[in-house]
Amino acid sequence: MTTQREIAESLGLPVHPPKVEVFDLRTSTNTDPKGHVRPVARYRQEPFGLYLARPMPGHPRIAALESWLLPALGLRVTRWYWHPGCADDVDYYLDVVDIEPDAHRWRTVDHYLDIAVRDRRAAELLDIDEFVLAVRAELLDAETAERAMARAYTAVNGLARHQYDLPMWLRDKGFQLSWHGQPVEDPVPQ
């Protein structure tokens, strides 16, 4: 399996190019940044975003994930379901992204910045080093970099103002997310 770092090195870049994912509602698939097509167990479109749930076959730590793509916020909000003994102290993971919604096919372009949310305890902005390298390498233009920083700032500031309660912050912004809660024994909701 080729890693993002190996791709960057093969291209002579200091950091990997922005990760692109495709979410195809007609075929119930998710094409990951490496071009692997993964089956999606459930998609649900709402006026404010797209929900998906899918297993993570072969992943050493994560059994499954649930995500919401929220175009108005430029965020992908993810909850992971861990294999026994592999849990991490992260309740929600936010990717700062551009989202191109469509009736049957959605596309995201990742802008390097991520936010790890520990429910009602903390939010940590991650991958600032990758973001800076990407800007220096002109993998992100100035307008895109500024948009990504504004989205990250808005999220971290909103979370702090809501005592790091992500559902409360999102509700106040008009987004009511629902989760199916995937048990590890059956990692994909029906």
PDB file of N, CA and C in Angstrom, residues 83-175:
ATOM      1  N   HIS A  83     -11.423  -1.144  17.043  1.00  0.00           N
ATOM      2  CA  HIS A  83     -11.299  -2.556  17.392  1.00  0.00           C
ATOM      3  C   HIS A  83     -11.021  -2.636  18.891  1.00  0.00           C
ATOM      4  N   PRO A  84     -11.415  -3.735  19.552  1.00  0.00           N
ATOM      5  CA  PRO A  84     -11.162  -3.871  20.986  1.00  0.00           C
ATOM      6  C   PRO A  84      -9.685  -3.625  21.310  1.00  0.00           C
ATOM      7  N   GLY A  85      -9.477  -2.812  22.335  1.00  0.00           N
ATOM      8  CA  GLY A  85      -8.128  -2.511  22.798  1.00  0.00           C
ATOM      9  C   GLY A  85      -7.400  -1.446  21.998  1.00  0.00           C
ATOM     10  N   CYS A  86      -8.056  -0.840  21.017  1.00  0.00           N
ATOM     11  CA  CYS A  86      -7.384   0.136  20.153  1.00  0.00           C
ATOM     12  C   CYS A  86      -7.949   1.545  20.269  1.00  0.00           C
ATOM     13  N   ALA A  87      -8.871   1.771  21.179  1.00  0.00           N
ATOM     14  CA  ALA A  87      -9.557   3.061  21.259  1.00  0.00           C
ATOM     15  C   ALA A  87      -8.587   4.206  21.513  1.00  0.00           C
ATOM     16  N   ASP A  88      -8.925   5.347  20.940  1.00  0.00           N
ATOM     17  CA  ASP A  88      -8.169   6.577  21.107  1.00  0.00           C
ATOM     18  C   ASP A  88      -9.041   7.549  21.896  1.00  0.00           C
ATOM     19  N   ASP A  89      -8.437   8.559  22.471  1.00  0.00           N
ATOM     20  CA  ASP A  89      -9.161   9.528  23.281  1.00  0.00           C
ATOM     21  C   ASP A  89      -9.667  10.683  22.407  1.00  0.00           C
ATOM     22  N   VAL A  90     -10.330  10.358  21.301  1.00  0.00           N
ATOM     23  CA  VAL A  90     -10.908  11.356  20.407  1.00  0.00           C
ATOM     24  C   VAL A  90     -12.364  10.963  20.169  1.00  0.00           C
ATOM     25  N   ASP A  91     -13.269  11.886  20.451  1.00  0.00           N
ATOM     26  CA  ASP A  91     -14.694  11.607  20.266  1.00  0.00           C
ATOM     27  C   ASP A  91     -15.167  11.961  18.861  1.00  0.00           C
ATOM     28  N   TYR A  92     -14.644  13.054  18.319  1.00  0.00           N
ATOM     29  CA  TYR A  92     -14.972  13.493  16.964  1.00  0.00           C
ATOM     30  C   TYR A  92     -13.692  13.980  16.298  1.00  0.00           C
ATOM     31  N   TYR A  93     -13.626  13.758  15.001  1.00  0.00           N
ATOM     32  CA  TYR A  93     -12.478  14.218  14.225  1.00  0.00           C
ATOM     33  C   TYR A  93     -13.012  15.073  13.093  1.00  0.00           C
ATOM     34  N   LEU A  94     -12.547  16.304  13.010  1.00  0.00           N
ATOM     35  CA  LEU A  94     -13.009  17.233  11.997  1.00  0.00           C
ATOM     36  C   LEU A  94     -11.901  17.462  10.978  1.00  0.00           C
ATOM     37  N   ASP A  95     -12.212  17.243   9.714  1.00  0.00           N
ATOM     38  CA  ASP A  95     -11.308  17.571   8.617  1.00  0.00           C
ATOM     39  C   ASP A  95     -11.788  18.875   8.000  1.00  0.00           C
ATOM     40  N   VAL A  96     -10.875  19.797   7.758  1.00  0.00           N
ATOM     41  CA  VAL A  96     -11.197  21.039   7.066  1.00  0.00           C
ATOM     42  C   VAL A  96     -11.098  20.747   5.573  1.00  0.00           C
ATOM     43  N   VAL A  97     -12.225  20.913   4.869  1.00  0.00           N
ATOM     44  CA  VAL A  97     -12.303  20.484   3.471  1.00  0.00           C
ATOM     45  C   VAL A  97     -13.150  21.444   2.640  1.00  0.00           C
ATOM     46  N   ASP A  98     -12.942  21.395   1.340  1.00  0.00           N
ATOM     47  CA  ASP A  98     -13.918  21.936   0.401  1.00  0.00           C
ATOM     48  C   ASP A  98     -14.810  20.776   0.026  1.00  0.00           C
ATOM     49  N   ILE A  99     -16.105  21.028  -0.054  1.00  0.00           N
ATOM     50  CA  ILE A  99     -17.075  19.982  -0.378  1.00  0.00           C
ATOM     51  C   ILE A  99     -17.870  20.421  -1.601  1.00  0.00           C
ATOM     52  N   GLU A 100     -17.878  19.536  -2.583  1.00  0.00           N
ATOM     53  CA  GLU A 100     -18.655  19.773  -3.805  1.00  0.00           C
ATOM     54  C   GLU A 100     -19.828  18.801  -3.790  1.00  0.00           C
ATOM     55  N   PRO A 101     -21.014  19.282  -3.342  1.00  0.00           N
ATOM     56  CA  PRO A 101     -22.174  18.399  -3.286  1.00  0.00           C
ATOM     57  C   PRO A 101     -22.855  18.276  -4.644  1.00  0.00           C
ATOM     58  N   ASP A 102     -23.489  17.145  -4.852  1.00  0.00           N
ATOM     59  CA  ASP A 102     -24.247  16.901  -6.061  1.00  0.00           C
ATOM     60  C   ASP A 102     -25.362  15.916  -5.695  1.00  0.00           C
ATOM     61  N   ALA A 103     -26.342  15.791  -6.528  1.00  0.00           N
ATOM     62  CA  ALA A 103     -27.457  14.892  -6.239  1.00  0.00           C
ATOM     63  C   ALA A 103     -26.999  13.448  -6.066  1.00  0.00           C
ATOM     64  N   HIS A 104     -25.992  13.024  -6.823  1.00  0.00           N
ATOM     65  CA  HIS A 104     -25.580  11.615  -6.799  1.00  0.00           C
ATOM     66  C   HIS A 104     -24.108  11.389  -6.484  1.00  0.00           C
ATOM     67  N   ARG A 105     -23.312  12.450  -6.453  1.00  0.00           N
ATOM     68  CA  ARG A 105     -21.868  12.278  -6.256  1.00  0.00           C
ATOM     69  C   ARG A 105     -21.324  13.506  -5.533  1.00  0.00           C
ATOM     70  N   TRP A 106     -20.720  13.279  -4.385  1.00  0.00           N
ATOM     71  CA  TRP A 106     -20.099  14.356  -3.629  1.00  0.00           C
ATOM     72  C   TRP A 106     -18.589  14.181  -3.706  1.00  0.00           C
ATOM     73  N   ARG A 107     -17.866  15.283  -3.584  1.00  0.00           N
ATOM     74  CA  ARG A 107     -16.398  15.248  -3.656  1.00  0.00           C
ATOM     75  C   ARG A 107     -15.846  16.173  -2.577  1.00  0.00           C
ATOM     76  N   THR A 108     -14.788  15.722  -1.901  1.00  0.00           N
ATOM     77  CA  THR A 108     -14.114  16.573  -0.920  1.00  0.00           C
ATOM     78  C   THR A 108     -12.656  16.725  -1.296  1.00  0.00           C
ATOM     79  N   VAL A 109     -12.112  17.890  -0.973  1.00  0.00           N
ATOM     80  CA  VAL A 109     -10.683  18.158  -1.111  1.00  0.00           C
ATOM     81  C   VAL A 109     -10.213  18.596   0.265  1.00  0.00           C
ATOM     82  N   ASP A 110      -9.314  17.810   0.844  1.00  0.00           N
ATOM     83  CA  ASP A 110      -8.823  18.060   2.198  1.00  0.00           C
ATOM     84  C   ASP A 110      -7.790  19.187   2.180  1.00  0.00           C
ATOM     85  N   HIS A 111      -7.865  20.058   3.181  1.00  0.00           N
ATOM     86  CA  HIS A 111      -6.940  21.184   3.274  1.00  0.00           C
ATOM     87  C   HIS A 111      -5.996  21.066   4.470  1.00  0.00           C
ATOM     88  N   TYR A 112      -5.633  19.837   4.786  1.00  0.00           N
ATOM     89  CA  TYR A 112      -4.580  19.495   5.739  1.00  0.00           C
ATOM     90  C   TYR A 112      -4.948  19.709   7.199  1.00  0.00           C
ATOM     91  N   LEU A 113      -5.671  20.775   7.546  1.00  0.00           N
ATOM     92  CA  LEU A 113      -5.968  21.067   8.941  1.00  0.00           C
ATOM     93  C   LEU A 113      -7.056  20.140   9.467  1.00  0.00           C
ATOM     94  N   ASP A 114      -6.835  19.605  10.658  1.00  0.00           N
ATOM     95  CA  ASP A 114      -7.783  18.716  11.317  1.00  0.00           C
ATOM     96  C   ASP A 114      -7.973  19.191  12.752  1.00  0.00           C
ATOM     97  N   ILE A 115      -9.094  18.809  13.328  1.00  0.00           N
ATOM     98  CA  ILE A 115      -9.385  19.164  14.715  1.00  0.00           C
ATOM     99  C   ILE A 115      -9.839  17.903  15.441  1.00  0.00           C
ATOM    100  N   ALA A 116      -9.113  17.540  16.490  1.00  0.00           N
ATOM    101  CA  ALA A 116      -9.491  16.412  17.341  1.00  0.00           C
ATOM    102  C   ALA A 116     -10.323  16.965  18.490  1.00  0.00           C
ATOM    103  N   VAL A 117     -11.539  16.448  18.641  1.00  0.00           N
ATOM    104  CA  VAL A 117     -12.441  16.938  19.683  1.00  0.00           C
ATOM    105  C   VAL A 117     -12.596  15.861  20.749  1.00  0.00           C
ATOM    106  N   ARG A 118     -12.308  16.256  21.973  1.00  0.00           N
ATOM    107  CA  ARG A 118     -12.544  15.412  23.134  1.00  0.00           C
ATOM    108  C   ARG A 118     -13.766  16.010  23.825  1.00  0.00           C
ATOM    109  N   ASP A 119     -14.882  15.292  23.746  1.00  0.00           N
ATOM    110  CA  ASP A 119     -16.189  15.818  24.129  1.00  0.00           C
ATOM    111  C   ASP A 119     -16.179  16.503  25.484  1.00  0.00           C
ATOM    112  N   ARG A 120     -16.556  17.765  25.478  1.00  0.00           N
ATOM    113  CA  ARG A 120     -16.676  18.612  26.664  1.00  0.00           C
ATOM    114  C   ARG A 120     -15.356  18.799  27.421  1.00  0.00           C
ATOM    115  N   ARG A 121     -14.221  18.521  26.736  1.00  0.00           N
ATOM    116  CA  ARG A 121     -12.925  18.685  27.397  1.00  0.00           C
ATOM    117  C   ARG A 121     -11.955  19.552  26.612  1.00  0.00           C
ATOM    118  N   ALA A 122     -11.863  19.325  25.283  1.00  0.00           N
ATOM    119  CA  ALA A 122     -10.827  20.036  24.528  1.00  0.00           C
ATOM    120  C   ALA A 122     -11.037  19.872  23.027  1.00  0.00           C
ATOM    121  N   ALA A 123     -10.417  20.775  22.294  1.00  0.00           N
ATOM    122  CA  ALA A 123     -10.318  20.668  20.841  1.00  0.00           C
ATOM    123  C   ALA A 123      -8.880  21.033  20.486  1.00  0.00           C
ATOM    124  N   GLU A 124      -8.264  20.210  19.646  1.00  0.00           N
ATOM    125  CA  GLU A 124      -6.859  20.420  19.293  1.00  0.00           C
ATOM    126  C   GLU A 124      -6.726  20.528  17.779  1.00  0.00           C
ATOM    127  N   LEU A 125      -6.168  21.653  17.326  1.00  0.00           N
ATOM    128  CA  LEU A 125      -5.909  21.854  15.908  1.00  0.00           C
ATOM    129  C   LEU A 125      -4.652  21.069  15.541  1.00  0.00           C
ATOM    130  N   LEU A 126      -4.773  20.208  14.511  1.00  0.00           N
ATOM    131  CA  LEU A 126      -3.688  19.311  14.124  1.00  0.00           C
ATOM    132  C   LEU A 126      -3.177  19.606  12.717  1.00  0.00           C
ATOM    133  N   ASP A 127      -1.999  19.122  12.433  1.00  0.00           N
ATOM    134  CA  ASP A 127      -1.398  19.124  11.096  1.00  0.00           C
ATOM    135  C   ASP A 127      -1.115  20.518  10.558  1.00  0.00           C
ATOM    136  N   ILE A 128      -0.834  21.456  11.455  1.00  0.00           N
ATOM    137  CA  ILE A 128      -0.462  22.804  11.036  1.00  0.00           C
ATOM    138  C   ILE A 128       0.833  22.760  10.239  1.00  0.00           C
ATOM    139  N   ASP A 129       1.748  21.865  10.617  1.00  0.00           N
ATOM    140  CA  ASP A 129       3.016  21.743   9.889  1.00  0.00           C
ATOM    141  C   ASP A 129       2.779  21.335   8.438  1.00  0.00           C
ATOM    142  N   GLU A 130       1.906  20.366   8.197  1.00  0.00           N
ATOM    143  CA  GLU A 130       1.582  19.954   6.835  1.00  0.00           C
ATOM    144  C   GLU A 130       0.932  21.094   6.064  1.00  0.00           C
ATOM    145  N   PHE A 131       0.059  21.823   6.724  1.00  0.00           N
ATOM    146  CA  PHE A 131      -0.625  22.949   6.093  1.00  0.00           C
ATOM    147  C   PHE A 131       0.391  23.996   5.630  1.00  0.00           C
ATOM    148  N   VAL A 132       1.312  24.353   6.506  1.00  0.00           N
ATOM    149  CA  VAL A 132       2.329  25.362   6.162  1.00  0.00           C
ATOM    150  C   VAL A 132       3.197  24.869   5.005  1.00  0.00           C
ATOM    151  N   LEU A 133       3.621  23.606   5.055  1.00  0.00           N
ATOM    152  CA  LEU A 133       4.425  23.052   3.951  1.00  0.00           C
ATOM    153  C   LEU A 133       3.649  23.053   2.636  1.00  0.00           C
ATOM    154  N   ALA A 134       2.362  22.739   2.702  1.00  0.00           N
ATOM    155  CA  ALA A 134       1.537  22.720   1.494  1.00  0.00           C
ATOM    156  C   ALA A 134       1.402  24.116   0.892  1.00  0.00           C
ATOM    157  N   VAL A 135       1.259  25.119   1.750  1.00  0.00           N
ATOM    158  CA  VAL A 135       1.173  26.495   1.266  1.00  0.00           C
ATOM    159  C   VAL A 135       2.501  26.896   0.636  1.00  0.00           C
ATOM    160  N   ARG A 136       3.603  26.588   1.309  1.00  0.00           N
ATOM    161  CA  ARG A 136       4.939  26.914   0.765  1.00  0.00           C
ATOM    162  C   ARG A 136       5.193  26.220  -0.562  1.00  0.00           C
ATOM    163  N   ALA A 137       4.705  24.985  -0.692  1.00  0.00           N
ATOM    164  CA  ALA A 137       4.900  24.208  -1.928  1.00  0.00           C
ATOM    165  C   ALA A 137       3.865  24.574  -3.001  1.00  0.00           C
ATOM    166  N   GLU A 138       3.009  25.555  -2.688  1.00  0.00           N
ATOM    167  CA  GLU A 138       1.968  26.026  -3.604  1.00  0.00           C
ATOM    168  C   GLU A 138       0.970  24.929  -3.975  1.00  0.00           C
ATOM    169  N   LEU A 139       0.756  24.000  -3.029  1.00  0.00           N
ATOM    170  CA  LEU A 139      -0.286  22.994  -3.201  1.00  0.00           C
ATOM    171  C   LEU A 139      -1.648  23.570  -2.822  1.00  0.00           C
ATOM    172  N   LEU A 140      -1.615  24.667  -2.063  1.00  0.00           N
ATOM    173  CA  LEU A 140      -2.817  25.450  -1.748  1.00  0.00           C
ATOM    174  C   LEU A 140      -2.525  26.889  -2.153  1.00  0.00           C
ATOM    175  N   ASP A 141      -3.441  27.493  -2.903  1.00  0.00           N
ATOM    176  CA  ASP A 141      -3.250  28.903  -3.234  1.00  0.00           C
ATOM    177  C   ASP A 141      -3.648  29.757  -2.030  1.00  0.00           C
ATOM    178  N   ALA A 142      -3.369  31.045  -2.105  1.00  0.00           N
ATOM    179  CA  ALA A 142      -3.608  31.938  -0.966  1.00  0.00           C
ATOM    180  C   ALA A 142      -5.085  31.965  -0.568  1.00  0.00           C
ATOM    181  N   GLU A 143      -5.978  32.011  -1.538  1.00  0.00           N
ATOM    182  CA  GLU A 143      -7.416  32.064  -1.244  1.00  0.00           C
ATOM    183  C   GLU A 143      -7.885  30.790  -0.532  1.00  0.00           C
ATOM    184  N   THR A 144      -7.421  29.637  -1.005  1.00  0.00           N
ATOM    185  CA  THR A 144      -7.810  28.366  -0.386  1.00  0.00           C
ATOM    186  C   THR A 144      -7.229  28.253   1.017  1.00  0.00           C
ATOM    187  N   ALA A 145      -5.973  28.658   1.187  1.00  0.00           N
ATOM    188  CA  ALA A 145      -5.333  28.601   2.505  1.00  0.00           C
ATOM    189  C   ALA A 145      -6.062  29.500   3.499  1.00  0.00           C
ATOM    190  N   GLU A 146      -6.436  30.689   3.059  1.00  0.00           N
ATOM    191  CA  GLU A 146      -7.157  31.607   3.940  1.00  0.00           C
ATOM    192  C   GLU A 146      -8.527  31.033   4.318  1.00  0.00           C
ATOM    193  N   ARG A 147      -9.213  30.440   3.349  1.00  0.00           N
ATOM    194  CA  ARG A 147     -10.511  29.824   3.613  1.00  0.00           C
ATOM    195  C   ARG A 147     -10.372  28.675   4.625  1.00  0.00           C
ATOM    196  N   ALA A 148      -9.339  27.867   4.461  1.00  0.00           N
ATOM    197  CA  ALA A 148      -9.101  26.756   5.389  1.00  0.00           C
ATOM    198  C   ALA A 148      -8.820  27.265   6.801  1.00  0.00           C
ATOM    199  N   MET A 149      -7.988  28.292   6.899  1.00  0.00           N
ATOM    200  CA  MET A 149      -7.690  28.851   8.229  1.00  0.00           C
ATOM    201  C   MET A 149      -8.943  29.432   8.870  1.00  0.00           C
ATOM    202  N   ALA A 150      -9.763  30.131   8.084  1.00  0.00           N
ATOM    203  CA  ALA A 150     -10.991  30.716   8.630  1.00  0.00           C
ATOM    204  C   ALA A 150     -11.931  29.622   9.127  1.00  0.00           C
ATOM    205  N   ARG A 151     -12.043  28.534   8.374  1.00  0.00           N
ATOM    206  CA  ARG A 151     -12.911  27.426   8.793  1.00  0.00           C
ATOM    207  C   ARG A 151     -12.399  26.784  10.082  1.00  0.00           C
ATOM    208  N   ALA A 152     -11.100  26.566  10.155  1.00  0.00           N
ATOM    209  CA  ALA A 152     -10.511  25.973  11.363  1.00  0.00           C
ATOM    210  C   ALA A 152     -10.722  26.889  12.559  1.00  0.00           C
ATOM    211  N   TYR A 153     -10.481  28.192  12.360  1.00  0.00           N
ATOM    212  CA  TYR A 153     -10.678  29.154  13.449  1.00  0.00           C
ATOM    213  C   TYR A 153     -12.132  29.156  13.911  1.00  0.00           C
ATOM    214  N   THR A 154     -13.065  29.207  12.962  1.00  0.00           N
ATOM    215  CA  THR A 154     -14.494  29.230  13.303  1.00  0.00           C
ATOM    216  C   THR A 154     -14.870  28.001  14.121  1.00  0.00           C
ATOM    217  N   ALA A 155     -14.378  26.841  13.711  1.00  0.00           N
ATOM    218  CA  ALA A 155     -14.699  25.604  14.429  1.00  0.00           C
ATOM    219  C   ALA A 155     -14.100  25.591  15.833  1.00  0.00           C
ATOM    220  N   VAL A 156     -12.823  25.891  15.953  1.00  0.00           N
ATOM    221  CA  VAL A 156     -12.178  25.849  17.271  1.00  0.00           C
ATOM    222  C   VAL A 156     -12.790  26.904  18.189  1.00  0.00           C
ATOM    223  N   ASN A 157     -13.033  28.091  17.672  1.00  0.00           N
ATOM    224  CA  ASN A 157     -13.643  29.151  18.467  1.00  0.00           C
ATOM    225  C   ASN A 157     -15.064  28.758  18.891  1.00  0.00           C
ATOM    226  N   GLY A 158     -15.853  28.230  17.956  1.00  0.00           N
ATOM    227  CA  GLY A 158     -17.210  27.799  18.283  1.00  0.00           C
ATOM    228  C   GLY A 158     -17.229  26.694  19.323  1.00  0.00           C
ATOM    229  N   LEU A 159     -16.315  25.746  19.179  1.00  0.00           N
ATOM    230  CA  LEU A 159     -16.227  24.664  20.163  1.00  0.00           C
ATOM    231  C   LEU A 159     -15.861  25.206  21.544  1.00  0.00           C
ATOM    232  N   ALA A 160     -14.889  26.114  21.599  1.00  0.00           N
ATOM    233  CA  ALA A 160     -14.473  26.684  22.887  1.00  0.00           C
ATOM    234  C   ALA A 160     -15.638  27.433  23.537  1.00  0.00           C
ATOM    235  N   ARG A 161     -16.394  28.182  22.744  1.00  0.00           N
ATOM    236  CA  ARG A 161     -17.536  28.941  23.270  1.00  0.00           C
ATOM    237  C   ARG A 161     -18.674  28.024  23.748  1.00  0.00           C
ATOM    238  N   HIS A 162     -18.666  26.788  23.300  1.00  0.00           N
ATOM    239  CA  HIS A 162     -19.696  25.821  23.704  1.00  0.00           C
ATOM    240  C   HIS A 162     -19.112  24.717  24.593  1.00  0.00           C
ATOM    241  N   GLN A 163     -18.045  25.039  25.310  1.00  0.00           N
ATOM    242  CA  GLN A 163     -17.396  24.108  26.245  1.00  0.00           C
ATOM    243  C   GLN A 163     -17.039  22.782  25.574  1.00  0.00           C
ATOM    244  N   TYR A 164     -16.605  22.866  24.322  1.00  0.00           N
ATOM    245  CA  TYR A 164     -16.159  21.708  23.535  1.00  0.00           C
ATOM    246  C   TYR A 164     -17.245  20.649  23.367  1.00  0.00           C
ATOM    247  N   ASP A 165     -18.484  21.113  23.342  1.00  0.00           N
ATOM    248  CA  ASP A 165     -19.631  20.248  23.095  1.00  0.00           C
ATOM    249  C   ASP A 165     -19.993  20.416  21.617  1.00  0.00           C
ATOM    250  N   LEU A 166     -19.479  19.522  20.767  1.00  0.00           N
ATOM    251  CA  LEU A 166     -19.686  19.626  19.326  1.00  0.00           C
ATOM    252  C   LEU A 166     -21.164  19.612  18.941  1.00  0.00           C
ATOM    253  N   PRO A 167     -21.977  18.674  19.446  1.00  0.00           N
ATOM    254  CA  PRO A 167     -23.394  18.697  19.074  1.00  0.00           C
ATOM    255  C   PRO A 167     -24.086  20.025  19.426  1.00  0.00           C
ATOM    256  N   MET A 168     -23.743  20.607  20.574  1.00  0.00           N
ATOM    257  CA  MET A 168     -24.362  21.868  20.975  1.00  0.00           C
ATOM    258  C   MET A 168     -23.961  22.992  20.013  1.00  0.00           C
ATOM    259  N   TRP A 169     -22.674  23.063  19.673  1.00  0.00           N
ATOM    260  CA  TRP A 169     -22.204  24.099  18.742  1.00  0.00           C
ATOM    261  C   TRP A 169     -22.904  23.950  17.391  1.00  0.00           C
ATOM    262  N   LEU A 170     -22.967  22.712  16.896  1.00  0.00           N
ATOM    263  CA  LEU A 170     -23.597  22.493  15.594  1.00  0.00           C
ATOM    264  C   LEU A 170     -25.095  22.797  15.631  1.00  0.00           C
ATOM    265  N   ARG A 171     -25.773  22.426  16.714  1.00  0.00           N
ATOM    266  CA  ARG A 171     -27.204  22.750  16.838  1.00  0.00           C
ATOM    267  C   ARG A 171     -27.423  24.260  16.790  1.00  0.00           C
ATOM    268  N   ASP A 172     -26.561  25.007  17.491  1.00  0.00           N
ATOM    269  CA  ASP A 172     -26.681  26.463  17.485  1.00  0.00           C
ATOM    270  C   ASP A 172     -26.460  27.049  16.093  1.00  0.00           C
ATOM    271  N   LYS A 173     -25.746  26.325  15.248  1.00  0.00           N
ATOM    272  CA  LYS A 173     -25.511  26.767  13.870  1.00  0.00           C
ATOM    273  C   LYS A 173     -26.565  26.201  12.910  1.00  0.00           C
ATOM    274  N   GLY A 174     -27.509  25.424  13.441  1.00  0.00           N
ATOM    275  CA  GLY A 174     -28.598  24.896  12.632  1.00  0.00           C
ATOM    276  C   GLY A 174     -28.382  23.509  12.063  1.00  0.00           C
ATOM    277  N   PHE A 175     -27.414  22.774  12.610  1.00  0.00           N
ATOM    278  CA  PHE A 175     -27.123  21.420  12.132  1.00  0.00           C
ATOM    279  C   PHE A 175     -27.434  20.415  13.232  1.00  0.00           C
TER     280      PHE A 175
END
